[in-house]
Amino acid sequence: MKTWTGTGVSEGIVSGPLWIYLPARYEVPRRAGCDPEAEWQRVLSALEKVKTNIAALRERAGQSVGEAEAAIFDAHRMFLEDPELLEDIQRRLQEEGINAEAAVQDAGQNFAQMMLALEDAYFRERAQDVQDVIQQVIRALLGLDQSGQSPLQPAIILAEELTPSDTIQFERSVILGLVTMRGGPTSHAAILARSLGVPAVVSVPFEWADLHSGQPAILDGNRGTLTVDPDPNTLAKAEQSGAVYRARQKALLESAQAPTVTRDGLRVEVVANIGSVEDAVQAVRYGAEGVGLFRTEFLYMGQNALLSEEQQIAAYREVFHILSPRPVVVRTLDIGGDKDIPYLGLQREQNPFLGWRGIRMISERPDLISGQFRALLQAGVDVDLRIMIPMVSSLQEITQARELFEQTRIELMKQGLPCAEQVQFGIMVEVPSIALVAEHAAKLVDFFSIGTNDLTQYTLAVDRGNERVASLASPFHPAVLQLIARTVRAAHSAGKWCGLCGEMAGDPLAAPFLLGIGLDEFSASPALIPALKETLRKLDASQCRPIAEACLTLSSPEEVQERLRKIAG
Ligand code: PEP
Ligand code: MG
């Protein structure tokens, strides 16, 4: 028996035989003195072949795993049509007189390198997509078969890494789980596994010499481990926990689409935190009734320049379309000194969390915020759109942001462009100062959403990114609880609603307190939603009120947690 630990990127525990996936390898021939025009024609016809193949794979993916994964093939097609890549291939043919295969390989490598040099992990992982389509073009040029292989019976698939065109060849019903030596949480193995609901572990430092197809194995996506040749005892335990996990997930998922009503009949809204198109798909799958926090940072990271207005509109539309007709709270850019976006010219700061962050950029870069308002208002026609401002610490910032929002709206209408009507305007309450003047702030907004991740860090003076002080960062600290309760009360007194989108919302232990203070909306990571809904359904809101009051009188996070654990039983 041998166990390796990697990163669990999709939950679940399975046992079964390993099946090792080895993509076919071949030598790319290299010749000089070729006719550039004839070679270019070969490239064009290979590109056509690959595009046809991609279209077929896309259709198959759309039917078997859904649009999220199918969209990857749209990206593949876009790479094949990228003018920079095509020009580079043509230039190499003309200047170097090399054959089509060699020019495609060199230009493809160059393109992938460019993506690898980007800051954002998501875009670095897309470099693998470029390599994948380039391999397909070379195979087409070499006249090699494009179709692949798949295990014949259910197996845990193990590979060095998996590209979308590798994974699409696998018959879905035989995938028990996925293990790769490379990749991160946004790798295709992870995306595929999550959409299929099977476990996946990536970045596993296994040795090929220790493994062979057919070998019995256990894959634990919760712990992030791969065990081969398990002893009977370990195997029996894994099978039992796997069965318990699957039964629980199945039951939770079955009731996930139903509304959340507490035992005493109170309807509670449970929505999702998302940061990408894939998250939006997951949110719907896990029963989110909407989105309580759409982090828009991903639109700004990993590129060399700001997206054009059209590109922004298209990106928002894609997410809105997936979630339609659910309400979506979109948070404007929350980027600051701690995240480096070269084209924004951010300065290094000694205390980035206390620095030029979120709405604080409104005086120097109002264009960034109004640009986002413009795109959102145009993309959000017919959407239950709510816009939210991060990092607010004063009333003046709210007034300034609202003015800019109204100006943007008027400008769009003057230009005769589409413009969403009835958009709610809210703020994140994540800085103690704004929580303490919440009564005043509530008059200036339509809603609040409490960001307990930052509210905890700022209230307790604990850097949320510093491992050494992590144990001090508890949202159960009565000081944080007082601010949360005060914010909800202030919203309600002004007739406004209040949500909570920090990690605390997804913690079942916090549910009785949050329900007890009358929180209107819980916004959590999509995968946590089914269990959260179940927890809330078991609670009685009227019984939670005195419990919440009691928590507010306690003096330490430990006392609060202990009090809440008693209710959880
Ligand atoms: C928060 O601060 O609680 C929050 C939800 O925002 P973020 O984690 O993006 O700072
Ligand atoms: Mg925050």
Coordinates of C-alpha atoms and ligand atoms in Angstrom, one line a residue:
M1 CA 0.0 0.0 0.0
K2 CA 1.3 3.5 -0.9
T3 CA -0.4 6.9 -0.5
W4 CA 0.4 10.2 -2.1
T5 CA -1.0 13.6 -1.2
G6 CA -1.9 16.3 -3.7
T7 CA -4.6 18.9 -3.8
G8 CA -8.2 17.8 -3.6
V9 CA -10.1 19.9 -6.2
S10 CA -13.4 17.9 -6.3
E11 CA -14.9 16.1 -3.3
G12 CA -15.9 12.4 -2.9
I13 CA -14.2 9.1 -2.2
V14 CA -14.0 6.2 -4.7
S15 CA -12.2 3.0 -5.0
G16 CA -11.5 1.1 -8.3
P17 CA -8.8 0.2 -10.8
L18 CA -6.4 2.8 -12.1
W19 CA -6.3 3.5 -15.8
I20 CA -3.3 5.3 -17.0
Y21 CA -3.8 7.7 -19.8
L22 CA -0.8 8.3 -22.1
P23 CA -1.4 10.7 -24.9
A24 CA 0.1 9.3 -28.2
R25 CA 3.6 10.8 -28.7
Y26 CA 5.2 11.5 -32.0
E27 CA 8.2 13.3 -33.5
V28 CA 7.5 16.6 -35.2
P29 CA 9.5 16.5 -38.5
R30 CA 11.5 19.6 -39.4
R31 CA 12.6 20.5 -42.9
A32 CA 14.2 23.5 -44.5
G33 CA 13.9 25.0 -48.0
C34 CA 10.1 24.5 -48.3
D35 CA 7.7 26.5 -50.5
P36 CA 6.0 29.0 -48.1
E37 CA 2.8 29.2 -50.1
A38 CA 2.3 25.4 -50.4
E39 CA 3.0 25.0 -46.7
W40 CA 0.6 27.7 -45.8
Q41 CA -2.1 26.0 -47.8
R42 CA -1.4 22.8 -45.8
V43 CA -1.7 24.8 -42.6
L44 CA -5.1 26.2 -43.7
S45 CA -6.5 22.8 -44.6
A46 CA -5.2 21.3 -41.3
L47 CA -6.9 24.2 -39.4
E48 CA -10.2 23.4 -41.2
K49 CA -9.9 19.7 -40.2
V50 CA -9.3 20.6 -36.6
K51 CA -12.1 23.1 -36.5
T52 CA -14.5 20.5 -37.7
N53 CA -13.2 18.1 -35.1
I54 CA -13.6 20.7 -32.4
A55 CA -17.1 21.4 -33.4
A56 CA -18.0 17.7 -33.0
L57 CA -16.3 17.5 -29.6
R58 CA -18.1 20.7 -28.5
E59 CA -21.4 19.2 -29.4
R60 CA -20.6 16.0 -27.5
A61 CA -19.4 18.0 -24.5
G62 CA -22.6 20.1 -24.5
Q63 CA -24.7 17.0 -24.4
S64 CA -22.7 15.1 -21.8
V65 CA -21.3 17.6 -19.3
G66 CA -23.0 20.8 -20.0
E67 CA -22.2 24.2 -21.5
A68 CA -19.5 25.1 -19.1
E69 CA -17.1 22.5 -20.4
A70 CA -18.4 22.8 -23.9
A71 CA -17.3 26.5 -23.8
I72 CA -13.7 25.4 -23.5
F73 CA -13.9 24.2 -27.1
D74 CA -15.1 27.7 -28.1
A75 CA -11.9 28.9 -26.6
H76 CA -10.0 26.3 -28.6
R77 CA -11.6 27.6 -31.8
M78 CA -10.7 31.1 -30.8
F79 CA -7.0 30.2 -30.4
L80 CA -7.1 28.7 -33.9
E81 CA -8.4 32.0 -35.2
D82 CA -6.1 34.2 -33.3
P83 CA -4.5 36.6 -35.8
E84 CA -1.3 36.9 -33.9
L85 CA -0.8 33.2 -33.9
L86 CA -1.7 32.8 -37.6
E87 CA 0.6 35.7 -38.6
D88 CA 3.4 34.2 -36.6
I89 CA 3.0 30.8 -38.4
Q90 CA 2.9 32.5 -41.8
R91 CA 6.0 34.7 -41.0
R92 CA 8.0 31.6 -39.9
L93 CA 7.1 29.8 -43.2
Q94 CA 8.2 32.8 -45.2
E95 CA 11.3 33.9 -43.3
E96 CA 12.7 30.5 -42.3
G97 CA 11.4 28.3 -45.2
I98 CA 10.5 25.6 -42.8
N99 CA 7.7 23.0 -43.1
A100 CA 4.2 23.6 -41.8
E101 CA 4.5 21.2 -38.8
A102 CA 7.7 22.9 -37.5
A103 CA 6.2 26.4 -38.0
V104 CA 3.0 25.5 -36.2
Q105 CA 5.0 24.0 -33.4
D106 CA 7.3 27.0 -33.0
A107 CA 4.5 29.6 -33.2
G108 CA 2.4 27.6 -30.8
Q109 CA 5.1 27.3 -28.3
N110 CA 5.7 31.0 -28.5
F111 CA 2.0 31.7 -27.9
A112 CA 1.8 29.3 -25.0
Q113 CA 4.9 30.9 -23.4
M114 CA 3.3 34.3 -23.6
M115 CA 0.3 32.9 -21.7
L116 CA 2.5 31.2 -19.2
A117 CA 4.2 34.6 -18.4
L118 CA 0.9 36.1 -17.3
E119 CA 0.3 36.6 -13.6
D120 CA -3.1 35.0 -13.3
A121 CA -3.1 31.2 -12.6
Y122 CA -6.3 30.9 -14.7
F123 CA -4.6 32.2 -17.8
R124 CA -1.5 30.3 -17.2
E125 CA -3.5 27.1 -17.1
R126 CA -5.0 28.2 -20.5
A127 CA -1.5 27.8 -22.0
Q128 CA -2.2 24.1 -21.8
D129 CA -5.2 24.7 -24.1
V130 CA -3.0 26.4 -26.6
Q131 CA -0.6 23.4 -26.5
D132 CA -3.5 21.1 -26.9
V133 CA -4.9 22.6 -30.0
I134 CA -1.5 23.0 -31.5
Q135 CA -0.9 19.3 -31.1
Q136 CA -4.2 18.7 -32.9
V137 CA -3.1 20.8 -35.8
I138 CA 0.2 19.0 -36.0
R139 CA -1.5 15.6 -35.9
A140 CA -3.8 16.8 -38.7
L141 CA -0.8 17.9 -40.7
L142 CA 0.8 14.5 -40.1
G143 CA -2.4 12.7 -41.2
L144 CA -2.7 11.1 -37.8
D145 CA -6.0 10.0 -36.4
Q146 CA -7.7 12.6 -34.1
S147 CA -9.9 10.2 -32.2
G148 CA -8.6 8.9 -28.9
Q149 CA -9.1 6.3 -26.3
S150 CA -11.1 5.6 -23.2
P151 CA -11.1 3.0 -20.4
L152 CA -13.4 0.1 -21.1
Q153 CA -14.7 -0.2 -17.6
P154 CA -15.2 2.2 -14.7
A155 CA -11.7 3.4 -13.5
I156 CA -9.8 6.1 -11.8
I157 CA -8.1 7.9 -14.6
L158 CA -4.5 8.9 -14.0
A159 CA -2.5 11.2 -16.2
E160 CA 0.4 13.6 -16.2
E161 CA -2.1 16.3 -17.1
L162 CA -5.4 16.3 -18.9
T163 CA -6.4 18.6 -21.7
P164 CA -10.0 19.2 -22.7
S165 CA -9.6 17.1 -25.9
D166 CA -8.1 14.3 -23.8
T167 CA -11.0 14.4 -21.3
I168 CA -13.7 14.6 -23.9
Q169 CA -12.6 11.3 -25.4
F170 CA -13.5 9.5 -22.2
E171 CA -16.8 7.9 -22.0
R172 CA -18.5 9.8 -19.0
S173 CA -19.9 6.7 -17.4
V174 CA -16.5 5.1 -16.9
I175 CA -14.9 8.0 -15.0
L176 CA -14.7 7.2 -11.3
G177 CA -12.3 9.9 -10.5
L178 CA -9.4 11.9 -12.0
V179 CA -5.8 12.2 -10.8
T180 CA -3.1 14.3 -12.4
M181 CA 0.5 15.1 -11.6
R182 CA 0.1 18.7 -12.6
G183 CA -2.6 21.3 -12.6
G184 CA -4.4 23.5 -10.0
P185 CA -8.0 24.1 -8.9
T186 CA -8.9 25.7 -12.3
S187 CA -7.4 22.9 -14.4
H188 CA -9.6 21.0 -16.7
A189 CA -9.4 17.8 -14.7
A190 CA -10.8 19.9 -11.8
I191 CA -13.5 21.5 -13.9
L192 CA -14.6 18.3 -15.5
A193 CA -14.6 16.4 -12.2
R194 CA -16.7 19.0 -10.5
S195 CA -19.2 19.1 -13.3
L196 CA -19.5 15.3 -13.3
G197 CA -19.6 15.1 -9.5
V198 CA -16.6 12.7 -9.2
P199 CA -13.5 13.2 -7.0
A200 CA -10.3 14.7 -8.4
V201 CA -6.9 15.3 -6.9
V202 CA -4.3 17.3 -8.8
S203 CA -0.6 18.0 -8.2
V204 CA 0.0 14.5 -7.0
P205 CA 3.8 13.8 -6.9
F206 CA 3.5 10.1 -8.0
E207 CA 6.2 8.0 -9.6
W208 CA 5.3 6.3 -12.8
A209 CA 7.3 3.3 -11.8
D210 CA 5.0 2.6 -8.9
L211 CA 1.8 2.6 -11.0
H212 CA 0.1 0.5 -13.7
S213 CA -3.3 0.3 -15.2
G214 CA -5.6 -2.1 -13.4
Q215 CA -3.9 -1.6 -10.0
P216 CA -6.5 -1.3 -7.2
A217 CA -6.7 2.3 -5.8
I218 CA -8.6 4.7 -3.6
L219 CA -9.0 8.3 -4.5
D220 CA -10.1 10.7 -1.7
G221 CA -11.0 14.1 -3.1
N222 CA -11.8 15.5 0.4
R223 CA -8.4 14.7 1.8
G224 CA -6.5 15.1 -1.5
T225 CA -5.0 11.6 -1.5
L226 CA -4.3 8.7 -3.9
T227 CA -3.7 5.3 -2.3
V228 CA -2.7 2.3 -4.4
D229 CA -2.8 -1.4 -3.4
P230 CA -4.8 -0.6 -0.3
D231 CA -4.9 -3.3 2.4
P232 CA -8.4 -4.8 3.0
N233 CA -9.1 -2.8 6.1
T234 CA -8.3 0.5 4.4
L235 CA -10.3 -0.5 1.4
A236 CA -13.3 -1.4 3.5
K237 CA -13.2 1.9 5.4
A238 CA -12.8 3.9 2.1
E239 CA -15.8 2.1 0.6
Q240 CA -17.9 2.8 3.6
S241 CA -17.0 6.5 3.8
G242 CA -17.5 6.8 0.0
A243 CA -21.0 5.3 0.2
V244 CA -21.9 7.6 3.1
Y245 CA -20.6 10.6 1.3
R246 CA -22.4 9.8 -1.9
A247 CA -25.7 9.1 -0.2
R248 CA -25.5 12.4 1.7
Q249 CA -24.6 14.3 -1.4
K250 CA -27.4 12.7 -3.4
A251 CA -30.0 13.5 -0.7
L252 CA -28.7 17.1 -0.3
L253 CA -28.7 17.7 -4.1
E254 CA -32.2 16.3 -4.4
S255 CA -33.5 18.9 -2.0
A256 CA -31.1 21.7 -3.1
Q257 CA -33.4 23.2 -5.7
A258 CA -36.3 23.6 -3.2
P259 CA -36.7 26.9 -1.4
T260 CA -35.4 27.2 2.2
V261 CA -38.1 27.5 4.8
T262 CA -37.3 27.2 8.5
R263 CA -39.3 25.0 10.8
D264 CA -41.4 27.9 11.8
G265 CA -42.2 28.8 8.3
L266 CA -39.7 31.7 7.6
R267 CA -38.5 31.9 4.0
V268 CA -34.7 32.5 3.8
E269 CA -32.8 33.3 0.6
V270 CA -29.7 31.3 -0.1
V271 CA -27.5 32.5 -2.9
A272 CA -24.0 32.0 -4.2
N273 CA -20.7 33.7 -4.3
I274 CA -19.2 33.4 -7.8
G275 CA -16.1 34.7 -9.6
S276 CA -16.3 33.1 -13.0
V277 CA -18.6 31.5 -15.6
E278 CA -17.9 28.1 -14.2
D279 CA -19.0 29.2 -10.8
A280 CA -22.2 30.5 -12.2
V281 CA -23.0 27.0 -13.7
Q282 CA -22.1 25.4 -10.3
A283 CA -24.4 27.9 -8.5
V284 CA -27.4 26.9 -10.6
R285 CA -26.5 23.2 -10.1
Y286 CA -26.3 23.5 -6.4
G287 CA -29.6 25.3 -6.0
A288 CA -28.6 28.9 -5.6
E289 CA -31.5 31.2 -5.8
G290 CA -29.3 33.9 -7.2
V291 CA -25.9 35.4 -6.7
G292 CA -25.1 37.5 -3.6
L293 CA -21.6 38.3 -4.6
F294 CA -20.1 38.3 -8.1
R295 CA -16.5 39.1 -7.7
T296 CA -15.5 40.8 -11.0
E297 CA -11.8 40.9 -10.5
F298 CA -11.2 38.0 -12.9
L299 CA -12.1 40.3 -15.8
Y300 CA -9.1 42.5 -15.0
M301 CA -6.5 40.0 -14.1
G302 CA -4.2 38.1 -16.4
Q303 CA -4.3 40.4 -19.3
N304 CA -2.2 43.2 -20.7
A305 CA -4.9 45.9 -21.0
L306 CA -8.4 46.7 -19.8
L307 CA -11.1 44.8 -21.7
S308 CA -13.0 46.9 -24.1
E309 CA -16.6 47.9 -23.3
E310 CA -17.9 45.3 -25.7
Q311 CA -15.8 42.5 -24.2
Q312 CA -17.0 43.4 -20.7
I313 CA -20.6 43.4 -21.8
A314 CA -20.1 40.0 -23.4
A315 CA -18.5 38.6 -20.3
Y316 CA -21.3 39.9 -18.0
R317 CA -24.0 38.7 -20.4
E318 CA -22.6 35.2 -20.4
V319 CA -22.9 35.0 -16.6
F320 CA -26.3 36.7 -16.5
H321 CA -27.6 34.3 -19.1
I322 CA -26.6 31.2 -17.1
L323 CA -28.2 32.6 -14.0
S324 CA -31.4 34.0 -15.6
P325 CA -34.0 34.8 -14.1
R326 CA -32.3 34.9 -10.7
P327 CA -31.1 38.1 -9.1
V328 CA -27.4 38.9 -9.3
V329 CA -25.4 41.2 -7.0
V330 CA -22.3 42.3 -9.0
R331 CA -19.5 43.8 -7.0
T332 CA -17.4 46.5 -8.7
L333 CA -13.7 46.0 -8.9
D334 CA -12.1 45.3 -5.5
I335 CA -8.5 45.5 -6.4
G336 CA -5.8 47.2 -4.5
G337 CA -2.2 47.3 -3.5
D338 CA -2.1 43.6 -2.7
K339 CA -2.9 42.5 -6.3
D340 CA -0.6 43.5 -9.0
I341 CA -2.2 44.5 -12.2
P342 CA 0.6 46.0 -14.2
Y343 CA -1.5 48.1 -16.6
L344 CA -3.2 49.9 -13.8
G345 CA 0.1 51.2 -12.5
L346 CA -0.6 50.3 -8.9
Q347 CA 2.1 51.3 -6.4
R348 CA 3.6 48.9 -3.9
E349 CA 2.2 49.7 -0.5
Q350 CA 3.4 48.8 3.0
N351 CA -0.1 47.9 4.2
P352 CA -2.1 47.0 1.1
F353 CA -5.2 46.0 3.0
L354 CA -5.3 49.5 4.5
G355 CA -4.4 51.1 1.2
W356 CA -5.7 52.2 -2.1
R357 CA -8.4 49.5 -2.5
G358 CA -11.9 49.1 -3.8
I359 CA -14.0 52.2 -3.9
R360 CA -11.0 54.3 -2.8
M361 CA -9.9 54.5 -6.4
I362 CA -12.9 56.6 -7.3
S363 CA -11.1 59.9 -7.1
E364 CA -8.1 59.0 -9.1
R365 CA -9.6 56.4 -11.5
P366 CA -13.4 57.2 -11.8
D367 CA -13.1 55.8 -15.4
L368 CA -12.5 52.3 -14.1
I369 CA -15.7 52.4 -12.0
S370 CA -17.9 54.2 -14.5
G371 CA -16.6 51.9 -17.3
Q372 CA -17.8 49.0 -15.2
F373 CA -21.2 50.7 -14.6
R374 CA -21.6 51.3 -18.3
A375 CA -20.9 47.6 -19.2
L376 CA -23.2 46.3 -16.4
L377 CA -26.1 48.6 -17.2
Q378 CA -25.9 47.6 -20.9
A379 CA -25.5 43.9 -20.2
G380 CA -28.1 44.0 -17.4
V381 CA -31.3 45.0 -19.4
D382 CA -34.0 42.4 -18.3
V383 CA -31.8 41.2 -15.5
D384 CA -32.6 41.5 -11.7
L385 CA -29.4 43.4 -11.4
R386 CA -27.9 44.8 -8.1
I387 CA -24.7 46.7 -8.0
M388 CA -22.5 46.7 -4.9
I389 CA -19.5 48.8 -3.9
P390 CA -16.7 47.3 -1.9
M391 CA -14.4 48.7 0.8
V392 CA -16.7 51.5 1.8
S393 CA -15.5 53.3 5.0
S394 CA -17.4 56.6 4.8
L395 CA -20.8 58.0 3.8
Q396 CA -19.0 60.3 1.3
E397 CA -17.8 57.4 -0.7
I398 CA -21.4 56.1 -1.1
T399 CA -22.6 59.5 -2.3
Q400 CA -19.7 59.8 -4.7
A401 CA -20.3 56.3 -6.1
R402 CA -24.0 56.8 -6.4
E403 CA -23.5 60.1 -8.3
L404 CA -21.1 58.5 -10.7
F405 CA -23.6 55.7 -11.2
E406 CA -26.5 58.2 -12.0
Q407 CA -24.2 60.2 -14.3
T408 CA -23.3 57.0 -16.2
R409 CA -26.9 56.1 -16.5
I410 CA -27.9 59.5 -17.9
E411 CA -24.9 59.4 -20.3
L412 CA -26.0 56.0 -21.7
M413 CA -29.6 57.2 -22.2
K414 CA -28.3 60.3 -24.0
Q415 CA -26.3 58.1 -26.3
G416 CA -29.4 56.1 -27.0
L417 CA -27.7 52.9 -25.7
P418 CA -29.6 50.2 -23.8
C419 CA -29.7 50.7 -20.1
A420 CA -31.0 48.5 -17.3
E421 CA -33.7 50.1 -15.2
Q422 CA -34.6 49.4 -11.6
V423 CA -31.1 48.5 -10.6
Q424 CA -30.6 48.2 -6.8
F425 CA -27.5 50.0 -5.5
G426 CA -25.8 48.6 -2.4
I427 CA -22.6 48.5 -0.4
M428 CA -20.5 45.9 1.3
V429 CA -20.2 46.4 5.0
E430 CA -16.7 45.2 5.6
V431 CA -15.0 48.1 7.4
P432 CA -16.0 48.7 11.1
S433 CA -16.4 52.4 10.6
I434 CA -19.3 51.9 8.1
A435 CA -20.9 49.3 10.3
L436 CA -20.9 51.8 13.2
V437 CA -22.7 54.5 11.1
A438 CA -24.9 51.9 9.4
E439 CA -28.1 53.8 10.4
H440 CA -26.9 56.7 8.2
A441 CA -25.5 54.5 5.4
A442 CA -28.8 52.6 5.2
K443 CA -30.6 55.8 4.0
L444 CA -28.2 56.1 1.1
V445 CA -28.5 52.6 -0.3
D446 CA -31.0 49.9 -1.3
F447 CA -29.2 47.1 0.5
F448 CA -26.2 46.0 2.5
S449 CA -24.1 42.9 2.2
I450 CA -21.8 42.1 5.1
G451 CA -18.3 41.0 4.2
T452 CA -17.2 39.1 7.3
N453 CA -13.8 38.2 5.8
D454 CA -12.7 41.8 5.8
L455 CA -14.9 42.9 8.7
T456 CA -13.1 40.3 10.9
Q457 CA -9.7 41.3 9.7
Y458 CA -10.3 45.0 10.3
T459 CA -12.1 44.7 13.6
L460 CA -9.6 42.3 15.1
A461 CA -6.5 43.8 13.4
V462 CA -5.6 40.4 12.0
D463 CA -4.1 40.3 8.5
R464 CA -6.4 37.7 6.7
G465 CA -3.5 36.5 4.6
N466 CA -1.0 35.9 7.5
E467 CA -0.9 32.2 8.6
R468 CA 0.8 33.1 11.9
V469 CA -2.2 35.1 13.2
A470 CA -4.9 33.1 11.4
S471 CA -6.1 31.5 14.6
L472 CA -7.1 35.0 15.9
A473 CA -9.3 35.7 12.9
S474 CA -12.7 34.5 14.1
P475 CA -15.9 36.0 12.9
F476 CA -17.4 34.5 16.1
H477 CA -15.6 37.2 18.1
P478 CA -18.4 39.1 19.9
A479 CA -16.9 42.4 18.6
V480 CA -17.6 41.2 15.1
L481 CA -21.0 39.8 16.0
Q482 CA -22.0 43.1 17.5
L483 CA -21.1 44.9 14.2
I484 CA -23.0 42.3 12.2
A485 CA -26.1 42.6 14.3
R486 CA -26.0 46.3 14.3
T487 CA -25.8 46.4 10.5
V488 CA -28.8 44.1 10.0
R489 CA -30.8 46.2 12.5
A490 CA -29.9 49.4 10.8
A491 CA -30.9 48.1 7.4
H492 CA -34.2 46.9 8.7
S493 CA -35.0 50.1 10.5
A494 CA -34.6 51.9 7.1
G495 CA -36.7 49.3 5.3
K496 CA -33.7 47.8 3.4
W497 CA -32.5 44.3 3.2
C498 CA -29.2 42.9 4.4
G499 CA -27.2 39.9 3.2
L500 CA -23.9 38.4 4.3
C501 CA -21.4 37.2 1.7
G502 CA -18.2 36.4 3.8
E503 CA -17.2 32.8 4.3
M504 CA -19.2 32.8 7.6
A505 CA -22.4 32.6 5.6
G506 CA -21.6 29.0 4.5
D507 CA -20.6 27.9 8.0
P508 CA -23.5 25.8 9.5
L509 CA -22.3 26.7 13.0
A510 CA -23.0 30.4 12.3
A511 CA -26.5 29.8 10.9
P512 CA -28.5 30.0 14.2
F513 CA -26.9 33.3 15.0
L514 CA -27.4 34.8 11.6
L515 CA -31.0 33.6 11.4
G516 CA -31.6 34.9 14.9
I517 CA -30.5 38.4 14.0
G518 CA -32.8 38.4 11.0
L519 CA -30.3 38.2 8.2
D520 CA -32.3 38.2 4.9
E521 CA -29.8 36.6 2.5
F522 CA -27.0 34.0 3.0
S523 CA -24.4 34.0 0.2
A524 CA -22.0 31.1 0.1
S525 CA -19.7 29.1 -2.2
P526 CA -21.9 27.0 -4.6
A527 CA -20.8 23.6 -3.3
L528 CA -21.8 24.6 0.3
I529 CA -25.3 25.6 -0.6
P530 CA -27.1 22.2 -0.4
A531 CA -25.8 21.6 3.2
L532 CA -26.5 25.2 4.2
K533 CA -30.1 25.0 3.0
E534 CA -30.5 21.7 5.0
T535 CA -29.1 23.3 8.2
L536 CA -31.4 26.3 7.9
R537 CA -34.5 24.1 7.3
K538 CA -33.8 22.3 10.6
L539 CA -33.8 25.6 12.5
D540 CA -36.6 27.5 14.1
A541 CA -36.1 31.2 13.6
S542 CA -38.1 32.2 16.7
Q543 CA -35.9 30.0 18.8
C544 CA -32.8 31.4 17.2
R545 CA -33.6 35.0 18.2
P546 CA -32.9 34.6 22.0
I547 CA -29.8 32.5 21.1
A548 CA -28.4 35.3 19.0
E549 CA -29.2 37.8 21.7
A550 CA -27.3 35.6 24.2
C551 CA -24.3 35.3 21.9
L552 CA -24.1 39.1 21.8
T553 CA -23.6 39.2 25.5
L554 CA -20.7 36.7 25.5
S555 CA -17.1 37.8 25.8
S556 CA -15.1 35.5 23.6
P557 CA -15.3 33.6 20.3
E558 CA -14.8 30.3 22.1
E559 CA -17.8 31.0 24.3
V560 CA -19.9 31.9 21.3
Q561 CA -18.9 28.7 19.4
E562 CA -19.6 26.6 22.4
R563 CA -23.0 28.1 22.8
L564 CA -23.8 27.5 19.1
R565 CA -22.5 23.9 19.1
K566 CA -25.0 23.1 21.8
I567 CA -27.8 23.9 19.3
A568 CA -26.2 21.9 16.5
G569 CA -26.3 19.0 19.0
Ligands
PEP1 C1 -15.5 39.8 2.5 O1 -14.6 40.6 2.7 O2 -16.1 39.1 3.4 C2 -15.8 39.4 1.1 C3 -16.9 38.7 0.8 O3 -15.1 40.0 0.1 P1 -13.6 39.4 -0.3 O4 -13.4 38.1 0.4 O5 -13.7 39.3 -1.8 O6 -12.7 40.5 0.2
MG2 MG -13.9 42.0 1.2

